[in-house]
mmCIF file of C-alpha atoms in Angstrom:
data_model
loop_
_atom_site.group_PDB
_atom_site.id
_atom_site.type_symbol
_atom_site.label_atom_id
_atom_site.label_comp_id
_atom_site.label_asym_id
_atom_site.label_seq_id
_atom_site.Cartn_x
_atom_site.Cartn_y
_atom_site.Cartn_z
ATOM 1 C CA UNK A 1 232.530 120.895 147.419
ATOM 2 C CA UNK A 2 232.052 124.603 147.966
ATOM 3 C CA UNK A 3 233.832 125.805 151.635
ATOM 4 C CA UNK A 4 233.786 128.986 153.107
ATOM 5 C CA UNK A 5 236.029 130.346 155.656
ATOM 6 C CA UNK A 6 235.697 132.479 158.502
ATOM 7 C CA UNK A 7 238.667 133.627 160.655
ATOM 8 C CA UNK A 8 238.657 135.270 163.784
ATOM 9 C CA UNK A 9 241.706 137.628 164.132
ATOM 10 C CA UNK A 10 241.157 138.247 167.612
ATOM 11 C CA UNK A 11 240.418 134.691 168.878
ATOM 12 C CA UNK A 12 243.609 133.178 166.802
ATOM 13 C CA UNK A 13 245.590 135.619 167.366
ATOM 14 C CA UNK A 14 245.718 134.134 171.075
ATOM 15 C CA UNK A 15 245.493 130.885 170.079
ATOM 16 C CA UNK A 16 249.093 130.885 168.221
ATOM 17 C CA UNK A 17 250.401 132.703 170.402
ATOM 18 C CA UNK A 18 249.726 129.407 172.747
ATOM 19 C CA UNK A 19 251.020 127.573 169.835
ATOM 20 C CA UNK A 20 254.330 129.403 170.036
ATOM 21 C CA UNK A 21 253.681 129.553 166.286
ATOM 22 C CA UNK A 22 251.490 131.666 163.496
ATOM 23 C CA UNK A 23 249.792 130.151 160.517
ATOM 24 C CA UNK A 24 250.318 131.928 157.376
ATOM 25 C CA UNK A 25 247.271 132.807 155.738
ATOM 26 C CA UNK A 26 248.411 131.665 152.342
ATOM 27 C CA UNK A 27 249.007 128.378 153.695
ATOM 28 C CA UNK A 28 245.522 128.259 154.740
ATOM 29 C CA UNK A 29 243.721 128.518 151.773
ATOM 30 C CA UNK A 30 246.066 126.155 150.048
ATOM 31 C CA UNK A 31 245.997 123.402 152.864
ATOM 32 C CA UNK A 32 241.741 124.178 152.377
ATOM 33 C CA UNK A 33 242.013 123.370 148.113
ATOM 34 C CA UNK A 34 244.752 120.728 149.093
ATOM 35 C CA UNK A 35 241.527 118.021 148.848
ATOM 36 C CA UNK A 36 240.784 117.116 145.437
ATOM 37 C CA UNK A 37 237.238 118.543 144.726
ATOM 38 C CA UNK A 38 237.091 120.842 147.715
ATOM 39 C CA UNK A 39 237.172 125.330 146.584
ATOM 40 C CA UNK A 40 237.264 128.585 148.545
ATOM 41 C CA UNK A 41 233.539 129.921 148.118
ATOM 42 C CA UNK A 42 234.378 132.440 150.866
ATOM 43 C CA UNK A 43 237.148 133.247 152.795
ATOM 44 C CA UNK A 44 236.416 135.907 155.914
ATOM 45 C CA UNK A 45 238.741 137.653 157.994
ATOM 46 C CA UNK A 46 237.828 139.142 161.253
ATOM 47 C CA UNK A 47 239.791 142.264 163.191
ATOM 48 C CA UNK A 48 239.264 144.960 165.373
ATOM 49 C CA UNK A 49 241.490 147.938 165.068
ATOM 50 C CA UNK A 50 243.008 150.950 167.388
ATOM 51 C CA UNK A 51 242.252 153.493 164.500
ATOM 52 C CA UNK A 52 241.776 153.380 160.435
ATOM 53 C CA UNK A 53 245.182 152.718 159.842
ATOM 54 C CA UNK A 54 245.985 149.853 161.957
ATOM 55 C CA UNK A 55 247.515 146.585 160.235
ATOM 56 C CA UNK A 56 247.143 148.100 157.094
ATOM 57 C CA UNK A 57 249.527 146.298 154.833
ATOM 58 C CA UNK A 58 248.525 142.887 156.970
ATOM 59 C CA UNK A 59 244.808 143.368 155.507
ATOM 60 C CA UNK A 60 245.891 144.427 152.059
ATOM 61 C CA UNK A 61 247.794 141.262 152.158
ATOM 62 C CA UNK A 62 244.653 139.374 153.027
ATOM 63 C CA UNK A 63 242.331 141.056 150.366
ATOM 64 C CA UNK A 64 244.445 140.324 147.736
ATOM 65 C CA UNK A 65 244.944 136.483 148.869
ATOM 66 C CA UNK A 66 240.693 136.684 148.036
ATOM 67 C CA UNK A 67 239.904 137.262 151.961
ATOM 68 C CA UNK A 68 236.965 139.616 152.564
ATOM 69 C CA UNK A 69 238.026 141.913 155.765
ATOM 70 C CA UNK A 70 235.867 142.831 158.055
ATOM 71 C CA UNK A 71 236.703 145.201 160.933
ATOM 72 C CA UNK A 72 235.217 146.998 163.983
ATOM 73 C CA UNK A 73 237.050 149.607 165.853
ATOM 74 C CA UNK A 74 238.449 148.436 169.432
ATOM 75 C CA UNK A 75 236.377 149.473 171.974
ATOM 76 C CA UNK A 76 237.874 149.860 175.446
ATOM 77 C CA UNK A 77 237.107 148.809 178.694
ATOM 78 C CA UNK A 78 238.379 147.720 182.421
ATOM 79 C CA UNK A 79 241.662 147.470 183.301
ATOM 80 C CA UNK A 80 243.911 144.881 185.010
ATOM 81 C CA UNK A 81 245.535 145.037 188.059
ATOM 82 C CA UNK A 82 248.853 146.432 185.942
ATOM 83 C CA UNK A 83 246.515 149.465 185.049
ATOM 84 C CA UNK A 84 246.756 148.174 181.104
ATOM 85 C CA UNK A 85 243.352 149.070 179.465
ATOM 86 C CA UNK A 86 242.672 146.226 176.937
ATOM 87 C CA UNK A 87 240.525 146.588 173.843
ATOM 88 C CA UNK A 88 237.937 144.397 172.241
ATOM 89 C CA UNK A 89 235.993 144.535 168.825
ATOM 90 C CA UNK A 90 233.289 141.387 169.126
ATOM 91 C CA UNK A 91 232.761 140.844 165.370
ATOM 92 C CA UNK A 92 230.293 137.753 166.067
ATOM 93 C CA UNK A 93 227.523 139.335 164.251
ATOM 94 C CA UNK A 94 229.418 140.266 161.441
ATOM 95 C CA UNK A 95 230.884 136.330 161.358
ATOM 96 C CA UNK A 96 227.102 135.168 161.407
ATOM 97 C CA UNK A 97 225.891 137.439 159.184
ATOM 98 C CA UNK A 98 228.231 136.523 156.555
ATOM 99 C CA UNK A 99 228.081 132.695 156.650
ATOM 100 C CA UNK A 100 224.551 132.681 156.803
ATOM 101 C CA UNK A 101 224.602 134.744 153.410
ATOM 102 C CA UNK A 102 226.224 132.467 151.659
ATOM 103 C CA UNK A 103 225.152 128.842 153.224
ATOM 104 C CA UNK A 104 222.787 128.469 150.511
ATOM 105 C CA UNK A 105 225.886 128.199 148.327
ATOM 106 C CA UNK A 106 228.194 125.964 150.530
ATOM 107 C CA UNK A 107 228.772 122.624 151.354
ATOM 108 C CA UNK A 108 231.308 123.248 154.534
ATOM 109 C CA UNK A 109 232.491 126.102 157.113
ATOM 110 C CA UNK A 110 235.524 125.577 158.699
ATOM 111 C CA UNK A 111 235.520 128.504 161.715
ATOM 112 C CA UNK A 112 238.637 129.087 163.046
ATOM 113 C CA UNK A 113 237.623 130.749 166.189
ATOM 114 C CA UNK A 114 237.200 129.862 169.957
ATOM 115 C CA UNK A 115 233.868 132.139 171.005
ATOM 116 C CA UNK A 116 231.451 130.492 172.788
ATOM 117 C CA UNK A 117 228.833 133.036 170.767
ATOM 118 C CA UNK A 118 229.219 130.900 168.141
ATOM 119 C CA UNK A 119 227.840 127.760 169.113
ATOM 120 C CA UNK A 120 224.094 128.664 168.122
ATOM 121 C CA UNK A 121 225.383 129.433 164.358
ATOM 122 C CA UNK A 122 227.245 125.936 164.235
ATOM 123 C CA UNK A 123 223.963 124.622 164.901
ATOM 124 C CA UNK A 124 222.278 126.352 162.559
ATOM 125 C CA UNK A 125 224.545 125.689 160.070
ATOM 126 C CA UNK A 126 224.281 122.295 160.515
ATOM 127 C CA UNK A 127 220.950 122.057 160.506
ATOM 128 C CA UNK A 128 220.874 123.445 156.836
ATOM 129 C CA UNK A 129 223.007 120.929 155.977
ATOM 130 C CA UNK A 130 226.834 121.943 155.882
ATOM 131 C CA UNK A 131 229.279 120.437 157.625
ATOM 132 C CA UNK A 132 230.729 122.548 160.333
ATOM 133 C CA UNK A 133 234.529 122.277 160.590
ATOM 134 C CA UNK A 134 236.192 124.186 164.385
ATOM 135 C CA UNK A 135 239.516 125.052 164.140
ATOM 136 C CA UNK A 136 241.324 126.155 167.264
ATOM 137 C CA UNK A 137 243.662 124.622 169.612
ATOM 138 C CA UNK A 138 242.838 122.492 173.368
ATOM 139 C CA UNK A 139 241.885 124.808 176.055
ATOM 140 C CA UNK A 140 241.053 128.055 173.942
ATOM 141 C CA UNK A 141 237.583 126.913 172.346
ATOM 142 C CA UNK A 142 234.263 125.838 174.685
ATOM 143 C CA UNK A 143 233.698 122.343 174.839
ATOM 144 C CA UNK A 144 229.645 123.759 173.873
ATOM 145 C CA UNK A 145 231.594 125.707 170.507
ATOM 146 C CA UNK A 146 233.408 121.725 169.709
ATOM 147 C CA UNK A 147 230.207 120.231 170.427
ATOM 148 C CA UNK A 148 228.350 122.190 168.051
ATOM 149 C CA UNK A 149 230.154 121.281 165.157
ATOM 150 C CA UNK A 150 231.007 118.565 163.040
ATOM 151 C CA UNK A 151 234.124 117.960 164.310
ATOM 152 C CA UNK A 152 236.983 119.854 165.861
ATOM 153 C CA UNK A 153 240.909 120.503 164.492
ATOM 154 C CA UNK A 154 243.661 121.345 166.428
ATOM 155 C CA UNK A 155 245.714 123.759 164.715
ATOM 156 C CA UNK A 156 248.966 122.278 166.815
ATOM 157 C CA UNK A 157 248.311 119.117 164.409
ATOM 158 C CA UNK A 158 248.398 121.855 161.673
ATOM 159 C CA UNK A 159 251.634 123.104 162.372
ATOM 160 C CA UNK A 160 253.492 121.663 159.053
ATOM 161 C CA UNK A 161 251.149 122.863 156.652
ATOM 162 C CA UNK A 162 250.409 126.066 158.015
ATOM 163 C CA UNK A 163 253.242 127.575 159.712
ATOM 164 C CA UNK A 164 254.382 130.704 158.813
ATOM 165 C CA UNK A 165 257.717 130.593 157.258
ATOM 166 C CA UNK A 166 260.433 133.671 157.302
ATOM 167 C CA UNK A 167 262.742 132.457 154.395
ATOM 168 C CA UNK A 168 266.441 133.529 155.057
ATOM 169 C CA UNK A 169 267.801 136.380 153.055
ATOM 170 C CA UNK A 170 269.783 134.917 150.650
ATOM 171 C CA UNK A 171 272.991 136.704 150.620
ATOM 172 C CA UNK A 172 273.926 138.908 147.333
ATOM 173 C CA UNK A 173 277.487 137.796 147.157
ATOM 174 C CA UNK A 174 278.624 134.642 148.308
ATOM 175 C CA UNK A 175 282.446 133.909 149.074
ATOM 176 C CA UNK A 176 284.549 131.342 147.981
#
């Protein structure tokens, strides 16, 4: 079985921060190979960015884990009441563009994202055939985004086998 990834930055981004937790993208695509049979075709990552230089290291990291990284600058717009100007790069194209390219080679998507854009390219999806995986947590993804696919995940039941993990510094010296 051939699966392909797609993360939205933006969209999960929120959705741990509801979690109180982050999800380490190693842990990802070794909780995706974790079922016999099942390899990363694709893995996407999604971000918009306040200037070229913005989470560098974070998407070196993810290119050499075998993500491809897309970005868009942020574009902003509004403000709240707090004056705050707040910043949005919609990379839904990009997202549908990219699994469509390669659903001719893929047997499951698993989108980790909560846009309601992205209901019409579940369907789609699933009407070529794949088996359309939403990852996101209760009360930050549509109930027309869970209904499109296959079937939903909340990444709270994920929380063992994704979590992020800051090991300790292990002390140089240790005293007796």
């Amino acid at each position: 079985m051939q699966l392909a990834l797609a993360v939205d930055g933006h969209s999960m981004f929120y959705v741990q921060q509801k979690l109180g937790w982050f999800f380490d993208p190693r842990r990802l695509l070794e909780y995706a190979t974790s079922t016999p049979g099942m390899e990363v075709a694709s893995a996407f990552w999604y971000t918009g960015l306040k200037d070229a230089t913005d989470q560098r290291p974070f998407r070196d990291a993810l290119t050499s884990l075998g993500f491809t990284v897309r970005t868009k600058p942020l574009r902003e717009f509004g403000q709240d009441p707090d004056q705050r100007q707040y910043g949005r790069a919609n990379l839904d194209v990009e997202i549908a563009i990219d699994l469509m390219a390669v659903a001719h080679r893929i047997d499951e998507v698993w989108l980790l994202s909560g846009s309601r854009d992205l209901e019409r390219l579940a369907e789609v999806l699933r009407i070529r055939g794949l088996k359309v995986v939403v990852m996101s947590t209760d009360g930050m993804v549509p109930r027309e985004l869970r209904n499109a696919a296959d079937r939903f995940v909340d990444l709270a039941s994920l929380r063992p086998q994704l979590e992020k993990s800051e090991s300790a510094p292990q002390p140089i010296l240790s005293r007796t």
